[in-house]
PDB file of C-alpha atoms in Angstrom:
ATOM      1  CA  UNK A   1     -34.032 104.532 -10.942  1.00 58.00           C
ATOM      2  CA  UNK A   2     -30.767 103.583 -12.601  1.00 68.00           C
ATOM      3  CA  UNK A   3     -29.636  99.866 -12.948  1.00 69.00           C
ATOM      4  CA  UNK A   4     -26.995  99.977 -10.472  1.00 65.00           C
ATOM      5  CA  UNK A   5     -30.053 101.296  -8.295  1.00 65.00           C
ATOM      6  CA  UNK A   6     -31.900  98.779  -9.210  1.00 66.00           C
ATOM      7  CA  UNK A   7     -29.464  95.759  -8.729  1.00 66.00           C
ATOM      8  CA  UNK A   8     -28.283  97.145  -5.423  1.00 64.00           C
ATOM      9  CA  UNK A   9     -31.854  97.002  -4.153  1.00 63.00           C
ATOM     10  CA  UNK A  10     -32.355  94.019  -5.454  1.00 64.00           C
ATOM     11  CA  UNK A  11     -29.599  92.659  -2.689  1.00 55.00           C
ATOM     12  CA  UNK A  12     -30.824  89.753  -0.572  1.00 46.00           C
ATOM     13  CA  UNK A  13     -33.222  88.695  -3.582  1.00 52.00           C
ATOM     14  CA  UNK A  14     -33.023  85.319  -6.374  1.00 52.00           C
ATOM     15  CA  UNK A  15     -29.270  86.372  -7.001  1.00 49.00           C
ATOM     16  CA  UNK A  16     -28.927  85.684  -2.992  1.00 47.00           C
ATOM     17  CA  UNK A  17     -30.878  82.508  -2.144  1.00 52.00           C
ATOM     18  CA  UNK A  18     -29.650  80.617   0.462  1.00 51.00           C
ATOM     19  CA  UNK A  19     -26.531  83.241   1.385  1.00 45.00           C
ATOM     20  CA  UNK A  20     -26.391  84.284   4.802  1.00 51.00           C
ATOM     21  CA  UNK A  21     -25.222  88.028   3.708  1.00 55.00           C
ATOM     22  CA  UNK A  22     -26.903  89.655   0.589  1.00 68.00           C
ATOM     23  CA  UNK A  23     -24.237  90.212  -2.692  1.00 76.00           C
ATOM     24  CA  UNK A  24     -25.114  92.669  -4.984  1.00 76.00           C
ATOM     25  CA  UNK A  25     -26.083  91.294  -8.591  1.00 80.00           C
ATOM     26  CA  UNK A  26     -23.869  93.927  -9.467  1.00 81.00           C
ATOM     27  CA  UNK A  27     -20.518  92.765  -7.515  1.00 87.00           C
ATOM     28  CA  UNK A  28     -21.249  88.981  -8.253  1.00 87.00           C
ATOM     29  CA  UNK A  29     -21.756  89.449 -11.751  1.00 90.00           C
ATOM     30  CA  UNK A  30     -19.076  92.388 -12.196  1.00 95.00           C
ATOM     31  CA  UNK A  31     -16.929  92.858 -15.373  1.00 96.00           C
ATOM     32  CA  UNK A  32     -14.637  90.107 -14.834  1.00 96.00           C
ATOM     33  CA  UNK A  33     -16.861  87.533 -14.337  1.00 97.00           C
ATOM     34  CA  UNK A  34     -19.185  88.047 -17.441  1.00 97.00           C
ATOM     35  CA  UNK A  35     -16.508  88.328 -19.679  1.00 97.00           C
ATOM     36  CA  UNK A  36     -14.551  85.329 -18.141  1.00 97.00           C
ATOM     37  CA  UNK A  37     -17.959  83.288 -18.699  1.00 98.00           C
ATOM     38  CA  UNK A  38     -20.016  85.517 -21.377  1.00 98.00           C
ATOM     39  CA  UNK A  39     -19.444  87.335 -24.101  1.00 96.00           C
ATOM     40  CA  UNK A  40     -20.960  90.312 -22.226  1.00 97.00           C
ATOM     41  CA  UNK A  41     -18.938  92.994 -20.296  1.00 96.00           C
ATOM     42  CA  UNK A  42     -22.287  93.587 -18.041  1.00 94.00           C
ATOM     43  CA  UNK A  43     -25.128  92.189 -16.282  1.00 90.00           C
ATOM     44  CA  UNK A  44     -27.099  94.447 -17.497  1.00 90.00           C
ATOM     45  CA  UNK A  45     -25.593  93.815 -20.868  1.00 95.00           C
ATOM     46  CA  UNK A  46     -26.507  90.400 -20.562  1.00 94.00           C
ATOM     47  CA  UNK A  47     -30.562  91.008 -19.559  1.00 92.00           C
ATOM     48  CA  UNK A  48     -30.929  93.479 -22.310  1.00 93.00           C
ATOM     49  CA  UNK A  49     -29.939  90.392 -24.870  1.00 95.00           C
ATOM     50  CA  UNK A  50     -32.944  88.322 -23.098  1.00 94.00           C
ATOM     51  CA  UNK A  51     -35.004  91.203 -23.669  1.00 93.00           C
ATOM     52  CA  UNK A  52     -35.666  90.767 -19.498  1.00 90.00           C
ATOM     53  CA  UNK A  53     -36.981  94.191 -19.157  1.00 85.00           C
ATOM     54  CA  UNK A  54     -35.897  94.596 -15.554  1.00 73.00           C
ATOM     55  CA  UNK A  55     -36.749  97.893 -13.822  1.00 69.00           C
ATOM     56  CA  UNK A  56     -38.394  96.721 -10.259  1.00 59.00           C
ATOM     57  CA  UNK A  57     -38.006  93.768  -7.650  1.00 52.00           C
ATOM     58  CA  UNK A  58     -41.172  92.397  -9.564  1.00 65.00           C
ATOM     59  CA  UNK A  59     -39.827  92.304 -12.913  1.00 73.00           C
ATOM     60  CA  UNK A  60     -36.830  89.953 -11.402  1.00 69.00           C
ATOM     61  CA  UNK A  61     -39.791  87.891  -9.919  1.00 71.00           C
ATOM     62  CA  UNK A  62     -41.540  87.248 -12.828  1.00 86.00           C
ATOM     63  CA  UNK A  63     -38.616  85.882 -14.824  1.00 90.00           C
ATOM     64  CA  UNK A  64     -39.705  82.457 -15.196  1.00 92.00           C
ATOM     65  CA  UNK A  65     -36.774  80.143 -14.887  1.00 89.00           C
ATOM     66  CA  UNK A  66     -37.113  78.226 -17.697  1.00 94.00           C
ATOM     67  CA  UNK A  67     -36.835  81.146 -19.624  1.00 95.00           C
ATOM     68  CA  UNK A  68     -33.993  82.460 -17.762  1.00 91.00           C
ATOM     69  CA  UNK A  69     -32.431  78.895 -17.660  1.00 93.00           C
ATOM     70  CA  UNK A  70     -32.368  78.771 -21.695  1.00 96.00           C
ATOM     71  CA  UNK A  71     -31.008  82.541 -21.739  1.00 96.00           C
ATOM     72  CA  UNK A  72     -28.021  81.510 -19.266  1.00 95.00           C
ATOM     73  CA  UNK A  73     -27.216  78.519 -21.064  1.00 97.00           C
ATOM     74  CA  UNK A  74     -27.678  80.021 -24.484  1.00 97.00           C
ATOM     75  CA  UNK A  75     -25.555  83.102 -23.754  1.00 97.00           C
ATOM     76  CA  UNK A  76     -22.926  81.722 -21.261  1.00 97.00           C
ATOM     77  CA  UNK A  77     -20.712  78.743 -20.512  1.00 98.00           C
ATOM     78  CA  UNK A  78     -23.294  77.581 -17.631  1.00 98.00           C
ATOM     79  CA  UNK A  79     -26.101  75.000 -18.468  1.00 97.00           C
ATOM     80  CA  UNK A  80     -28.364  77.347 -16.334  1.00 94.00           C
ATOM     81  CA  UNK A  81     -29.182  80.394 -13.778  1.00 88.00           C
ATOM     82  CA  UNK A  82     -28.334  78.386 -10.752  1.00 90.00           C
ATOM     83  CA  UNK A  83     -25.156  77.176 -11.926  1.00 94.00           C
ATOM     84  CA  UNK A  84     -24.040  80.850 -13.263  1.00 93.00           C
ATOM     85  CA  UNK A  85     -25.023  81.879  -9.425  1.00 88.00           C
ATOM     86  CA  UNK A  86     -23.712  79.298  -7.713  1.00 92.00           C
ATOM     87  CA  UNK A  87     -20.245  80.142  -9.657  1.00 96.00           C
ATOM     88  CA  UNK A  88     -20.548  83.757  -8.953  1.00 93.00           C
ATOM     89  CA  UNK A  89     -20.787  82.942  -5.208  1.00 91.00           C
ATOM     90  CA  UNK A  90     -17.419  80.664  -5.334  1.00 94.00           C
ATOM     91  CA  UNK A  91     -15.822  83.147  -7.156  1.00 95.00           C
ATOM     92  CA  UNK A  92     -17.052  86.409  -4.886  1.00 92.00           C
ATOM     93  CA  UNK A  93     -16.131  83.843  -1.666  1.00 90.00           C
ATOM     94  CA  UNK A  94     -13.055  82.696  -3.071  1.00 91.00           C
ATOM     95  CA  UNK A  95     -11.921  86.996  -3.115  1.00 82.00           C
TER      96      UNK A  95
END
């Protein structure tokens, strides 16, 4: 399975909580918006750094989120993961 197979499956999951329709990790975190707040061009860019080894749904569960917290606000403007997503919604919303 490829990573854009893998993130659009993963629609409706922790990128999505509380959203009525499921985004894509892939269209909220697209190439504008990780290099606008990242130094990555990717998502998947962006995982690899963390070493978040991310092939199935599971793998995305198992990120604790105090690890993924510290990798967010280590690698990006946002003090954590639900700040980044909570951005990436306003931005996706906003068109």
């Amino acid at each position: 399975m490829s990573f854009d197979e893998l993130l659009r499956e993963l629609q409706g999951q922790k990128a999505n909580e509380g959203t009525q329709d499921p985004i894509s990790l892939e269209t909220l975190f697209d190439e504008t918006f990780m290099r606008r707040w990242s130094s990555f061009k990717s998502f998947e860019e962006f995982l690899r750094k963390g070493n978040f080894d991310v092939k199935t749904q599971a793998d995305i569960d198992n990120i604790p989120d105090e690890l993924f917290d510290r990798h967010v606000n280590r690698e990006t403007d946002f003090r954590d993961w639900k700040s980044m997503l909570n951005q990436a919604h306003a931005e996706h919303a906003a068109g």
